[in-house]
mmCIF file of C-alpha atoms and ligand atoms in Angstrom:
data_model
loop_
_atom_site.group_PDB
_atom_site.id
_atom_site.type_symbol
_atom_site.label_atom_id
_atom_site.label_comp_id
_atom_site.label_asym_id
_atom_site.label_seq_id
_atom_site.Cartn_x
_atom_site.Cartn_y
_atom_site.Cartn_z
ATOM 1 C CA MET A 27 7.266 -0.295 14.764
ATOM 2 C CA THR A 28 5.674 3.016 15.767
ATOM 3 C CA MET A 29 4.602 5.082 12.792
ATOM 4 C CA PRO A 30 6.092 8.511 12.144
ATOM 5 C CA TYR A 31 3.836 11.421 11.162
ATOM 6 C CA HIS A 32 3.917 13.630 8.090
ATOM 7 C CA THR A 33 2.072 16.822 7.351
ATOM 8 C CA LEU A 34 -0.812 16.333 4.917
ATOM 9 C CA GLY A 35 -0.265 18.252 1.678
ATOM 10 C CA ASN A 36 0.717 21.832 2.456
ATOM 11 C CA SER A 37 -1.326 21.839 5.666
ATOM 12 C CA GLY A 38 0.029 21.610 9.193
ATOM 13 C CA LEU A 39 -2.039 18.504 9.959
ATOM 14 C CA ARG A 40 0.165 15.594 11.084
ATOM 15 C CA VAL A 41 -1.033 12.224 9.868
ATOM 16 C CA SER A 42 0.378 8.711 9.938
ATOM 17 C CA PRO A 43 1.446 7.121 6.638
ATOM 18 C CA LEU A 44 -1.057 4.298 7.205
ATOM 19 C CA ALA A 45 -4.622 5.510 7.797
ATOM 20 C CA LEU A 46 -7.310 3.176 9.141
ATOM 21 C CA GLY A 47 -10.209 2.745 6.722
ATOM 22 C CA THR A 48 -13.524 2.090 8.469
ATOM 23 C CA MET A 49 -15.710 1.165 5.484
ATOM 24 C CA THR A 50 -15.685 -2.332 7.032
ATOM 25 C CA PHE A 51 -17.189 -1.113 10.322
ATOM 26 C CA GLY A 52 -20.695 -2.597 10.220
ATOM 27 C CA THR A 53 -22.213 -5.676 8.619
ATOM 28 C CA GLU A 54 -24.909 -3.908 6.554
ATOM 29 C CA TRP A 55 -23.092 -4.397 3.244
ATOM 30 C CA GLY A 56 -22.461 -8.099 3.770
ATOM 31 C CA TRP A 57 -18.668 -7.966 4.048
ATOM 32 C CA GLY A 58 -17.914 -5.901 7.156
ATOM 33 C CA ALA A 59 -16.964 -6.456 10.786
ATOM 34 C CA ASP A 60 -19.093 -6.465 13.939
ATOM 35 C CA LYS A 61 -18.576 -3.823 16.625
ATOM 36 C CA LYS A 62 -16.355 -5.919 18.885
ATOM 37 C CA THR A 63 -14.015 -6.594 15.970
ATOM 38 C CA ALA A 64 -14.111 -2.915 14.943
ATOM 39 C CA GLY A 65 -12.936 -2.044 18.466
ATOM 40 C CA GLU A 66 -10.072 -4.539 18.171
ATOM 41 C CA LEU A 67 -9.076 -2.984 14.855
ATOM 42 C CA VAL A 68 -8.992 0.498 16.403
ATOM 43 C CA ASP A 69 -6.906 -0.790 19.337
ATOM 44 C CA LEU A 70 -4.371 -2.484 17.057
ATOM 45 C CA TYR A 71 -4.083 0.580 14.871
ATOM 46 C CA VAL A 72 -3.611 2.990 17.774
ATOM 47 C CA ALA A 73 -1.090 0.651 19.422
ATOM 48 C CA ALA A 74 0.926 0.791 16.204
ATOM 49 C CA GLY A 75 1.005 4.594 16.459
ATOM 50 C CA GLY A 76 -1.702 5.436 13.911
ATOM 51 C CA ASN A 77 -3.728 8.626 14.311
ATOM 52 C CA PHE A 78 -5.609 8.917 10.973
ATOM 53 C CA PHE A 79 -9.149 7.462 10.585
ATOM 54 C CA ASP A 80 -11.160 7.508 7.360
ATOM 55 C CA THR A 81 -14.947 7.137 7.133
ATOM 56 C CA ALA A 82 -17.892 8.573 5.147
ATOM 57 C CA ASP A 83 -21.421 9.625 6.004
ATOM 58 C CA LEU A 84 -23.095 6.713 4.243
ATOM 59 C CA TYR A 85 -20.583 3.892 4.832
ATOM 60 C CA THR A 86 -22.678 0.970 6.077
ATOM 61 C CA GLY A 87 -25.665 3.306 6.225
ATOM 62 C CA GLY A 88 -24.064 5.543 8.865
ATOM 63 C CA THR A 89 -22.899 2.736 11.160
ATOM 64 C CA SER A 90 -19.243 3.316 10.278
ATOM 65 C CA GLU A 91 -19.338 6.919 11.493
ATOM 66 C CA SER A 92 -21.382 6.063 14.605
ATOM 67 C CA TRP A 93 -19.123 3.213 15.670
ATOM 68 C CA LEU A 94 -15.949 5.162 14.925
ATOM 69 C CA GLY A 95 -17.201 8.083 17.013
ATOM 70 C CA GLU A 96 -18.133 5.781 19.893
ATOM 71 C CA LEU A 97 -14.914 3.766 19.777
ATOM 72 C CA ILE A 98 -12.783 6.926 19.760
ATOM 73 C CA ALA A 99 -14.791 8.501 22.598
ATOM 74 C CA GLU A 100 -14.666 5.323 24.747
ATOM 75 C CA ARG A 101 -10.882 5.335 24.441
ATOM 76 C CA GLY A 102 -10.533 9.078 25.097
ATOM 77 C CA LEU A 103 -8.815 9.544 21.754
ATOM 78 C CA ARG A 104 -10.690 12.480 20.247
ATOM 79 C CA ASP A 105 -7.876 15.033 20.625
ATOM 80 C CA GLN A 106 -5.300 12.567 19.340
ATOM 81 C CA ALA A 107 -7.383 11.288 16.422
ATOM 82 C CA VAL A 108 -7.497 12.852 12.978
ATOM 83 C CA ILE A 109 -10.946 12.017 11.609
ATOM 84 C CA ALA A 110 -11.663 12.251 7.899
ATOM 85 C CA THR A 111 -15.225 11.881 6.651
ATOM 86 C CA LYS A 112 -17.044 12.582 3.389
ATOM 87 C CA PHE A 113 -20.262 13.862 1.837
ATOM 88 C CA THR A 114 -21.891 13.472 -1.623
ATOM 89 C CA TYR A 115 -24.025 10.320 -1.602
ATOM 90 C CA ASN A 116 -27.767 10.723 -1.276
ATOM 91 C CA ALA A 117 -29.372 10.114 2.118
ATOM 92 C CA ALA A 118 -33.014 10.490 1.015
ATOM 93 C CA PRO A 119 -33.890 8.930 -2.354
ATOM 94 C CA GLY A 120 -36.262 11.172 -4.262
ATOM 95 C CA ASN A 121 -34.722 14.357 -2.850
ATOM 96 C CA PRO A 122 -31.866 15.477 -5.127
ATOM 97 C CA ASN A 123 -30.695 18.048 -2.571
ATOM 98 C CA ALA A 124 -30.066 15.301 0.007
ATOM 99 C CA GLY A 125 -27.052 14.312 -2.093
ATOM 100 C CA GLY A 126 -24.494 15.856 -4.445
ATOM 101 C CA ASN A 127 -22.053 18.642 -3.777
ATOM 102 C CA GLY A 128 -24.264 21.730 -3.659
ATOM 103 C CA ARG A 129 -24.263 24.006 -0.607
ATOM 104 C CA LYS A 130 -27.638 22.729 0.587
ATOM 105 C CA ASN A 131 -26.452 19.145 0.762
ATOM 106 C CA ILE A 132 -23.029 19.932 2.234
ATOM 107 C CA LEU A 133 -24.637 21.895 5.083
ATOM 108 C CA ARG A 134 -27.152 19.075 5.629
ATOM 109 C CA ALA A 135 -24.530 16.322 5.471
ATOM 110 C CA VAL A 136 -22.037 17.934 7.837
ATOM 111 C CA GLU A 137 -24.609 18.106 10.640
ATOM 112 C CA GLY A 138 -25.378 14.393 10.239
ATOM 113 C CA SER A 139 -21.701 13.446 10.307
ATOM 114 C CA LEU A 140 -20.989 15.566 13.396
ATOM 115 C CA LYS A 141 -23.935 13.945 15.163
ATOM 116 C CA ARG A 142 -23.045 10.364 14.253
ATOM 117 C CA LEU A 143 -19.366 10.919 15.075
ATOM 118 C CA GLY A 144 -20.341 12.538 18.380
ATOM 119 C CA THR A 145 -17.909 15.376 17.861
ATOM 120 C CA ASP A 146 -18.125 19.108 17.289
ATOM 121 C CA TYR A 147 -15.497 19.222 14.530
ATOM 122 C CA ILE A 148 -14.234 17.132 11.615
ATOM 123 C CA ASP A 149 -10.488 17.180 10.994
ATOM 124 C CA LEU A 150 -10.680 16.548 7.261
ATOM 125 C CA TYR A 151 -13.927 16.965 5.320
ATOM 126 C CA ILE A 152 -13.874 15.427 1.850
ATOM 127 C CA LEU A 153 -16.108 15.692 -1.179
ATOM 128 C CA HIS A 154 -16.704 11.999 -1.931
ATOM 129 C CA THR A 155 -17.434 11.970 -5.683
ATOM 130 C CA TRP A 156 -17.883 14.555 -8.437
ATOM 131 C CA ASP A 157 -21.619 15.111 -9.079
ATOM 132 C CA ARG A 158 -20.932 16.549 -12.573
ATOM 133 C CA VAL A 159 -23.065 19.660 -11.950
ATOM 134 C CA THR A 160 -21.972 21.735 -8.940
ATOM 135 C CA PRO A 161 -19.469 24.508 -9.766
ATOM 136 C CA PRO A 162 -16.218 24.320 -7.800
ATOM 137 C CA GLU A 163 -16.796 27.940 -6.704
ATOM 138 C CA GLU A 164 -19.844 26.821 -4.682
ATOM 139 C CA VAL A 165 -18.060 23.818 -3.159
ATOM 140 C CA MET A 166 -14.983 25.785 -2.134
ATOM 141 C CA ARG A 167 -16.932 28.711 -0.667
ATOM 142 C CA THR A 168 -19.121 26.325 1.350
ATOM 143 C CA LEU A 169 -16.156 24.323 2.639
ATOM 144 C CA ASP A 170 -14.386 27.541 3.621
ATOM 145 C CA ASP A 171 -17.507 28.663 5.487
ATOM 146 C CA LEU A 172 -17.451 25.389 7.440
ATOM 147 C CA ILE A 173 -13.848 26.063 8.405
ATOM 148 C CA SER A 174 -14.747 29.580 9.545
ATOM 149 C CA ALA A 175 -17.642 28.122 11.552
ATOM 150 C CA GLY A 176 -15.220 25.774 13.345
ATOM 151 C CA LYS A 177 -16.984 22.629 12.158
ATOM 152 C CA VAL A 178 -14.181 21.529 9.849
ATOM 153 C CA ARG A 179 -10.380 21.885 10.129
ATOM 154 C CA HIS A 180 -9.151 20.876 6.641
ATOM 155 C CA THR A 181 -10.709 19.828 3.323
ATOM 156 C CA GLY A 182 -10.099 17.484 0.413
ATOM 157 C CA LEU A 183 -11.559 15.970 -2.727
ATOM 158 C CA SER A 184 -12.099 12.339 -3.666
ATOM 159 C CA ASN A 185 -12.978 10.801 -7.039
ATOM 160 C CA VAL A 186 -13.028 13.962 -9.136
ATOM 161 C CA PRO A 187 -11.446 14.754 -12.507
ATOM 162 C CA ALA A 188 -8.015 16.337 -12.206
ATOM 163 C CA TRP A 189 -9.184 19.473 -14.041
ATOM 164 C CA TYR A 190 -11.886 19.951 -11.403
ATOM 165 C CA ALA A 191 -9.447 19.533 -8.497
ATOM 166 C CA SER A 192 -6.969 21.874 -10.138
ATOM 167 C CA ARG A 193 -9.648 24.522 -10.675
ATOM 168 C CA ALA A 194 -10.936 24.116 -7.107
ATOM 169 C CA GLN A 195 -7.449 24.653 -5.683
ATOM 170 C CA SER A 196 -6.921 27.684 -7.939
ATOM 171 C CA ILE A 197 -10.203 29.180 -6.717
ATOM 172 C CA ALA A 198 -9.094 28.675 -3.116
ATOM 173 C CA GLU A 199 -5.784 30.378 -3.821
ATOM 174 C CA ALA A 200 -7.329 33.273 -5.774
ATOM 175 C CA ARG A 201 -10.125 33.948 -3.286
ATOM 176 C CA GLY A 202 -8.206 33.354 -0.082
ATOM 177 C CA TYR A 203 -10.136 30.237 0.929
ATOM 178 C CA GLU A 204 -8.459 27.455 2.919
ATOM 179 C CA PRO A 205 -6.613 25.358 0.304
ATOM 180 C CA LEU A 206 -7.449 21.695 -0.184
ATOM 181 C CA ALA A 207 -5.022 19.493 1.781
ATOM 182 C CA ALA A 208 -5.821 16.086 0.305
ATOM 183 C CA LEU A 209 -6.881 14.122 -2.743
ATOM 184 C CA GLN A 210 -8.396 10.736 -1.907
ATOM 185 C CA LEU A 211 -8.159 8.374 -4.875
ATOM 186 C CA GLU A 212 -7.943 4.709 -5.751
ATOM 187 C CA TYR A 213 -4.337 3.611 -6.224
ATOM 188 C CA SER A 214 -2.725 0.178 -6.104
ATOM 189 C CA LEU A 215 -0.642 -2.186 -8.202
ATOM 190 C CA ALA A 216 -3.921 -3.081 -9.938
ATOM 191 C CA GLU A 217 -5.064 0.519 -10.549
ATOM 192 C CA ARG A 218 -2.405 3.099 -11.447
ATOM 193 C CA ASN A 219 -4.282 5.493 -13.691
ATOM 194 C CA ILE A 220 -3.991 8.409 -11.245
ATOM 195 C CA GLU A 221 -0.322 8.582 -12.186
ATOM 196 C CA HIS A 222 -1.231 10.400 -15.424
ATOM 197 C CA GLU A 223 -2.515 13.542 -13.676
ATOM 198 C CA PHE A 224 -3.062 13.400 -9.957
ATOM 199 C CA VAL A 225 0.412 12.636 -8.629
ATOM 200 C CA SER A 226 1.909 15.760 -10.210
ATOM 201 C CA LEU A 227 -1.219 17.795 -9.396
ATOM 202 C CA GLY A 228 -1.085 16.890 -5.703
ATOM 203 C CA THR A 229 2.674 17.279 -5.433
ATOM 204 C CA ALA A 230 2.788 20.657 -7.198
ATOM 205 C CA HIS A 231 -0.281 22.162 -5.560
ATOM 206 C CA GLY A 232 -0.143 21.021 -1.957
ATOM 207 C CA MET A 233 -2.585 18.116 -1.853
ATOM 208 C CA GLY A 234 -1.338 14.906 -0.232
ATOM 209 C CA LEU A 235 -2.637 11.732 -1.831
ATOM 210 C CA MET A 236 -4.732 9.490 0.411
ATOM 211 C CA VAL A 237 -4.841 6.133 -1.319
ATOM 212 C CA TRP A 238 -7.975 3.963 -1.179
ATOM 213 C CA SER A 239 -8.309 0.232 -1.868
ATOM 214 C CA PRO A 240 -4.520 -0.264 -1.815
ATOM 215 C CA LEU A 241 -5.063 -4.045 -1.953
ATOM 216 C CA ALA A 242 -7.704 -3.757 -4.706
ATOM 217 C CA SER A 243 -10.376 -4.895 -2.218
ATOM 218 C CA GLY A 244 -8.238 -7.833 -1.051
ATOM 219 C CA LEU A 245 -7.088 -9.121 -4.456
ATOM 220 C CA LEU A 246 -3.442 -8.242 -3.736
ATOM 221 C CA SER A 247 -3.420 -10.263 -0.511
ATOM 222 C CA GLY A 248 -3.145 -13.277 -2.812
ATOM 223 C CA LYS A 249 -6.169 -15.143 -1.512
ATOM 224 C CA TYR A 250 -7.964 -15.147 -4.850
ATOM 225 C CA ARG A 251 -6.715 -17.334 -7.706
ATOM 226 C CA PRO A 252 -7.813 -17.666 -11.334
ATOM 227 C CA GLY A 253 -10.763 -20.015 -11.643
ATOM 228 C CA ALA A 254 -11.019 -20.665 -7.898
ATOM 229 C CA ALA A 255 -13.465 -19.308 -5.343
ATOM 230 C CA GLY A 256 -11.831 -17.201 -2.621
ATOM 231 C CA ALA A 257 -13.263 -16.071 0.695
ATOM 232 C CA GLY A 258 -13.836 -12.367 1.151
ATOM 233 C CA ARG A 259 -15.418 -9.206 -0.236
ATOM 234 C CA LEU A 260 -14.577 -9.885 -3.888
ATOM 235 C CA GLU A 261 -16.194 -13.317 -3.692
ATOM 236 C CA THR A 262 -19.277 -11.943 -1.913
ATOM 237 C CA MET A 263 -19.572 -9.173 -4.514
ATOM 238 C CA ARG A 264 -18.628 -11.316 -7.532
ATOM 239 C CA ASN A 265 -21.876 -10.470 -9.385
ATOM 240 C CA SER A 266 -21.881 -6.759 -8.520
ATOM 241 C CA ASP A 267 -21.757 -4.120 -11.287
ATOM 242 C CA ASN A 268 -19.588 -1.841 -9.101
ATOM 243 C CA PRO A 269 -16.229 -1.415 -10.922
ATOM 244 C CA ALA A 270 -14.398 -1.578 -7.563
ATOM 245 C CA PHE A 271 -15.320 -5.282 -7.343
ATOM 246 C CA LYS A 272 -14.428 -6.319 -10.912
ATOM 247 C CA ARG A 273 -10.878 -7.474 -10.296
ATOM 248 C CA PHE A 274 -10.616 -10.936 -11.812
ATOM 249 C CA THR A 275 -8.887 -9.969 -15.074
ATOM 250 C CA GLU A 276 -5.935 -11.513 -16.937
ATOM 251 C CA ARG A 277 -3.880 -8.370 -16.313
ATOM 252 C CA ASN A 278 -4.532 -8.522 -12.567
ATOM 253 C CA TRP A 279 -3.668 -12.226 -12.399
ATOM 254 C CA ARG A 280 -0.268 -11.403 -13.974
ATOM 255 C CA ILE A 281 0.285 -8.721 -11.302
ATOM 256 C CA VAL A 282 -0.724 -11.132 -8.524
ATOM 257 C CA ALA A 283 1.699 -13.787 -9.872
ATOM 258 C CA GLU A 284 4.650 -11.350 -9.927
ATOM 259 C CA LEU A 285 3.694 -9.956 -6.520
ATOM 260 C CA GLU A 286 3.758 -13.476 -5.098
ATOM 261 C CA GLN A 287 7.275 -14.064 -6.486
ATOM 262 C CA VAL A 288 8.523 -10.756 -5.086
ATOM 263 C CA ALA A 289 6.901 -11.412 -1.696
ATOM 264 C CA ASN A 290 8.610 -14.818 -1.525
ATOM 265 C CA GLU A 291 11.977 -13.263 -2.382
ATOM 266 C CA VAL A 292 11.708 -10.579 0.278
ATOM 267 C CA GLY A 293 10.152 -12.956 2.842
ATOM 268 C CA ARG A 294 7.030 -10.852 3.428
ATOM 269 C CA SER A 295 3.315 -11.377 2.862
ATOM 270 C CA MET A 296 1.863 -10.279 -0.470
ATOM 271 C CA ALA A 297 -0.313 -7.701 1.300
ATOM 272 C CA GLN A 298 2.715 -6.169 3.022
ATOM 273 C CA VAL A 299 4.664 -5.924 -0.227
ATOM 274 C CA ALA A 300 1.704 -4.394 -2.100
ATOM 275 C CA LEU A 301 1.229 -1.806 0.683
ATOM 276 C CA ASN A 302 4.944 -1.068 0.953
ATOM 277 C CA TRP A 303 5.065 -0.493 -2.821
ATOM 278 C CA ILE A 304 2.148 1.947 -2.812
ATOM 279 C CA ALA A 305 3.195 3.840 0.333
ATOM 280 C CA GLY A 306 6.552 4.507 -1.325
ATOM 281 C CA ARG A 307 5.129 5.962 -4.536
ATOM 282 C CA PRO A 308 5.615 9.696 -5.275
ATOM 283 C CA GLY A 309 2.857 11.939 -3.956
ATOM 284 C CA VAL A 310 1.400 9.411 -1.511
ATOM 285 C CA ALA A 311 0.846 11.013 1.883
ATOM 286 C CA SER A 312 -1.158 8.217 3.496
ATOM 287 C CA THR A 313 -2.339 4.751 2.497
ATOM 288 C CA ILE A 314 -5.787 3.855 3.838
ATOM 289 C CA ILE A 315 -5.623 0.248 4.958
ATOM 290 C CA GLY A 316 -8.781 -1.789 5.368
ATOM 291 C CA ALA A 317 -9.422 -4.980 7.308
ATOM 292 C CA THR A 318 -12.304 -7.122 8.402
ATOM 293 C CA ARG A 319 -10.260 -9.202 10.824
ATOM 294 C CA PRO A 320 -7.550 -8.364 13.390
ATOM 295 C CA GLU A 321 -5.019 -10.761 11.843
ATOM 296 C CA GLN A 322 -5.351 -8.933 8.513
ATOM 297 C CA LEU A 323 -4.692 -5.597 10.187
ATOM 298 C CA LYS A 324 -1.680 -6.989 12.071
ATOM 299 C CA ASP A 325 -0.299 -8.165 8.748
ATOM 300 C CA ASN A 326 -0.932 -4.799 7.087
ATOM 301 C CA LEU A 327 0.429 -2.688 9.943
ATOM 302 C CA ALA A 328 3.834 -4.333 9.445
ATOM 303 C CA ALA A 329 3.946 -3.189 5.809
ATOM 304 C CA LEU A 330 6.336 -0.297 6.414
ATOM 305 C CA ASP A 331 8.797 -2.228 8.586
ATOM 306 C CA PHE A 332 11.078 -3.123 5.689
ATOM 307 C CA THR A 333 12.613 -1.626 2.553
ATOM 308 C CA LEU A 334 11.621 -3.124 -0.754
ATOM 309 C CA PRO A 335 14.862 -3.510 -2.753
ATOM 310 C CA ALA A 336 14.941 -1.324 -5.872
ATOM 311 C CA GLU A 337 15.133 -4.258 -8.290
ATOM 312 C CA LEU A 338 12.043 -5.888 -6.759
ATOM 313 C CA ARG A 339 10.176 -2.562 -6.784
ATOM 314 C CA ALA A 340 11.129 -2.203 -10.461
ATOM 315 C CA ARG A 341 9.669 -5.636 -11.264
ATOM 316 C CA LEU A 342 6.373 -4.617 -9.680
ATOM 317 C CA ASP A 343 6.491 -1.290 -11.552
ATOM 318 C CA ALA A 344 6.948 -3.145 -14.821
ATOM 319 C CA VAL A 345 4.222 -5.776 -14.446
ATOM 320 C CA SER A 346 1.647 -3.186 -13.339
ATOM 321 C CA ALA A 347 2.576 -0.330 -15.714
ATOM 322 C CA PRO A 348 -0.613 1.359 -16.934
ATOM 323 C CA ALA A 349 -1.328 1.991 -20.600
ATOM 324 C CA VAL A 350 -0.341 5.525 -21.671
ATOM 325 C CA PRO A 351 -3.218 7.085 -23.633
ATOM 326 C CA PHE A 352 -3.172 10.412 -25.490
ATOM 327 C CA PRO A 353 -2.155 13.123 -24.590
ATOM 328 C CA TYR A 354 0.220 11.527 -22.064
ATOM 329 C CA SER A 355 1.799 9.578 -24.913
ATOM 330 C CA PHE A 356 3.139 12.936 -26.140
ATOM 331 C CA PHE A 357 5.017 13.640 -22.914
ATOM 332 C CA GLY A 358 7.394 10.665 -22.942
ATOM 333 C CA SER A 359 11.060 10.507 -23.849
ATOM 334 C CA GLU A 360 10.360 10.180 -27.588
ATOM 335 C CA LEU A 361 9.115 13.745 -28.221
ATOM 336 C CA GLN A 362 10.847 15.660 -25.433
ATOM 337 C CA PRO A 363 14.198 16.042 -27.276
ATOM 338 C CA MET A 364 12.261 17.780 -30.078
ATOM 339 C CA ILE A 365 10.954 20.268 -27.501
ATOM 340 C CA HIS A 366 14.178 20.918 -25.605
ATOM 341 C CA GLY A 367 16.525 21.013 -28.572
ATOM 342 C CA GLY A 368 18.152 17.740 -27.690
ATOM 343 C CA VAL A 369 19.226 19.022 -24.254
ATOM 344 C CA ALA A 370 18.235 16.987 -21.186
ATOM 345 C CA VAL A 371 15.842 19.081 -19.072
ATOM 346 C CA SER A 372 14.105 17.755 -15.980
ATOM 347 C CA ASP A 373 11.686 19.250 -13.498
ATOM 348 C CA LYS A 374 12.385 19.377 -9.783
ATOM 349 C CA PRO A 375 12.656 15.850 -8.359
ATOM 350 C CA ALA A 376 9.240 14.231 -8.098
ATOM 351 C CA GLY A 377 7.893 13.128 -4.780
ATOM 352 C CA TYR A 378 6.026 14.088 -1.703
ATOM 353 C CA TYR A 379 8.043 16.408 0.507
ATOM 354 C CA PRO A 380 6.452 16.683 3.911
ATOM 355 C CA LYS A 381 7.274 19.860 5.778
ATOM 356 C CA VAL A 382 7.537 17.881 8.987
ATOM 357 C CA SER A 383 8.631 14.316 9.490
ATOM 358 C CA ILE A 384 8.695 13.279 13.114
ATOM 359 C CA PRO A 385 10.664 10.074 13.568
ATOM 360 C CA ALA A 386 9.249 7.218 15.611
ATOM 361 C CA GLY A 387 9.976 7.576 19.286
ATOM 362 C CA ALA A 388 10.563 11.336 19.070
ATOM 363 C CA GLY A 389 7.489 12.103 21.144
ATOM 364 C CA ALA A 390 3.762 11.605 21.033
ATOM 365 C CA GLY A 391 3.629 13.249 17.613
ATOM 366 C CA VAL A 392 0.325 14.888 18.391
ATOM 367 C CA ASP A 393 -0.247 18.594 17.970
ATOM 368 C CA ALA A 394 -0.794 19.783 21.522
ATOM 369 C CA SER A 395 -2.123 23.182 20.467
HETATM 370 N N1 NAP B 15 -13.029 7.638 -1.330
HETATM 371 C C1 NAP B 15 -13.547 6.515 -1.779
HETATM 372 O O1 NAP B 15 -14.349 6.503 -2.733
HETATM 373 C C2 NAP B 15 -13.177 5.211 -1.136
HETATM 374 C C3 NAP B 15 -13.515 4.003 -1.763
HETATM 375 C C4 NAP B 15 -13.149 2.824 -1.149
HETATM 376 C C5 NAP B 15 -12.475 2.838 0.062
HETATM 377 N N2 NAP B 15 -12.196 4.024 0.673
HETATM 378 C C6 NAP B 15 -11.478 4.056 1.976
HETATM 379 O O2 NAP B 15 -10.332 3.252 1.886
HETATM 380 C C7 NAP B 15 -10.372 2.262 2.923
HETATM 381 C C8 NAP B 15 -9.662 1.020 2.444
HETATM 382 O O3 NAP B 15 -10.327 0.521 1.274
HETATM 383 P P1 NAP B 15 -10.484 -1.028 1.083
HETATM 384 O O4 NAP B 15 -11.137 -1.643 2.279
HETATM 385 O O5 NAP B 15 -11.091 -1.244 -0.242
HETATM 386 O O6 NAP B 15 -8.919 -1.456 1.087
HETATM 387 P P2 NAP B 15 -8.195 -2.747 0.539
HETATM 388 O O7 NAP B 15 -6.921 -2.816 1.304
HETATM 389 O O8 NAP B 15 -8.075 -2.714 -0.935
HETATM 390 O O9 NAP B 15 -9.153 -3.959 0.935
HETATM 391 C C9 NAP B 15 -9.336 -4.290 2.276
HETATM 392 C C10 NAP B 15 -9.966 -5.674 2.363
HETATM 393 O O10 NAP B 15 -9.067 -6.650 1.852
HETATM 394 C C11 NAP B 15 -9.061 -7.804 2.710
HETATM 395 N N3 NAP B 15 -7.753 -7.806 3.365
HETATM 396 C C12 NAP B 15 -7.098 -6.737 3.890
HETATM 397 N N4 NAP B 15 -5.902 -7.090 4.379
HETATM 398 C C13 NAP B 15 -5.778 -8.407 4.170
HETATM 399 C C14 NAP B 15 -4.765 -9.340 4.474
HETATM 400 N N5 NAP B 15 -3.631 -8.946 5.082
HETATM 401 N N6 NAP B 15 -4.950 -10.637 4.116
HETATM 402 C C15 NAP B 15 -6.082 -11.005 3.490
HETATM 403 N N7 NAP B 15 -7.100 -10.181 3.186
HETATM 404 C C16 NAP B 15 -6.947 -8.873 3.521
HETATM 405 C C17 NAP B 15 -10.215 -7.588 3.685
HETATM 406 O O11 NAP B 15 -11.428 -7.988 3.068
HETATM 407 P P3 NAP B 15 -12.068 -9.460 3.175
HETATM 408 O O12 NAP B 15 -11.832 -9.959 4.555
HETATM 409 O O13 NAP B 15 -13.502 -9.247 2.835
HETATM 410 O O14 NAP B 15 -11.360 -10.243 2.137
HETATM 411 C C18 NAP B 15 -10.247 -6.076 3.797
HETATM 412 O O15 NAP B 15 -11.485 -5.589 4.247
HETATM 413 C C19 NAP B 15 -11.863 2.101 3.241
HETATM 414 O O16 NAP B 15 -12.098 1.582 4.516
HETATM 415 C C20 NAP B 15 -12.337 3.535 3.117
HETATM 416 O O17 NAP B 15 -12.034 4.234 4.308
HETATM 417 C C21 NAP B 15 -12.517 5.217 0.083
#
């Protein structure tokens, strides 16, 4: 199936609902792909109609950006491709201004990314992680300057507190800066905590959610089992302290077991069902799929070719429901009648409402302007 395109957040940028993650481009981290395989992954993705590529300045020490830039250039895809990349992580240990989100680092980092990507503009430039110190005023002014300079087309935030993203978007609105178009956050059946704040934030204030690690680093493909060694990133990184690799929990095994049942009932792979579930969640603009091997990507690219029946979706909702901590526990159905005088009051329907949805086969789907 050829993918349709949606606009990202309130921007006019058309992106496919499955983005190609390129954190696996390069073998430096011990669980990536070589260049020939990376080229095959790009070819499969483009053949399926995808136009949205995600990388970061320090993925695999810069190899991810370099290879992505080369692979796109070799195929003559630069105009068609929407390239997202990110800054924040430190490129020169010992120099605090070679990392973080201050103006000095952003202006340093963008030049490196442009060079490695071999391009003169970045379609979507994303703050990678909150550094806890830089005011949002400085970040937003600097990003807006990059847009004015023609080096960046759109901007987004990844891995920040919701209050920070909300304030950043308010600053953009109040000062006439280009608004943020995207929030890039971890979201999967195994990690649903963004539902407390970010889904409504993005939906209400024009930021499309770009979902990372939708298979929880491979856990939701079903290849890992309790007490057994699996083959893949989570096995390689079993002793890492990085929270992204700590997936072997009782709760996650329960989710994997239910996912397997649902996948059997619908006759699809576990990875496809997990991706279909996440891509259909409110607020999700694009799901960033990752792969180290072509057969994985082929599997994942078929994830939107079917409809997950409501009762099966509900079973996955139930087994993966996140705990509801304070203050969110005050917003449920128990206390609302006391607020609304016993009258049922609901907000506008939740969900991501793209301004443009171009059906498959309705044209190239690429902005020709
Ligand atoms: N903003 C951020 O902080 C952030 C963080 C992380 C990722 N990201 C972005 O999100 C992208 C996707 O993240 P991710 O790679 O963690 O996604 P993921 O979908 O959770 O994991 C992908 C990995 O799972 C395994 N896999 C994928 N499909 C499979 C299949 N059908 N069958 C079996 N195994 C399969 C492969 O690893 P093995 O072969 O090793 O098992 C693959 O590399 C990244 O490339 C990056 O662009 C952003």
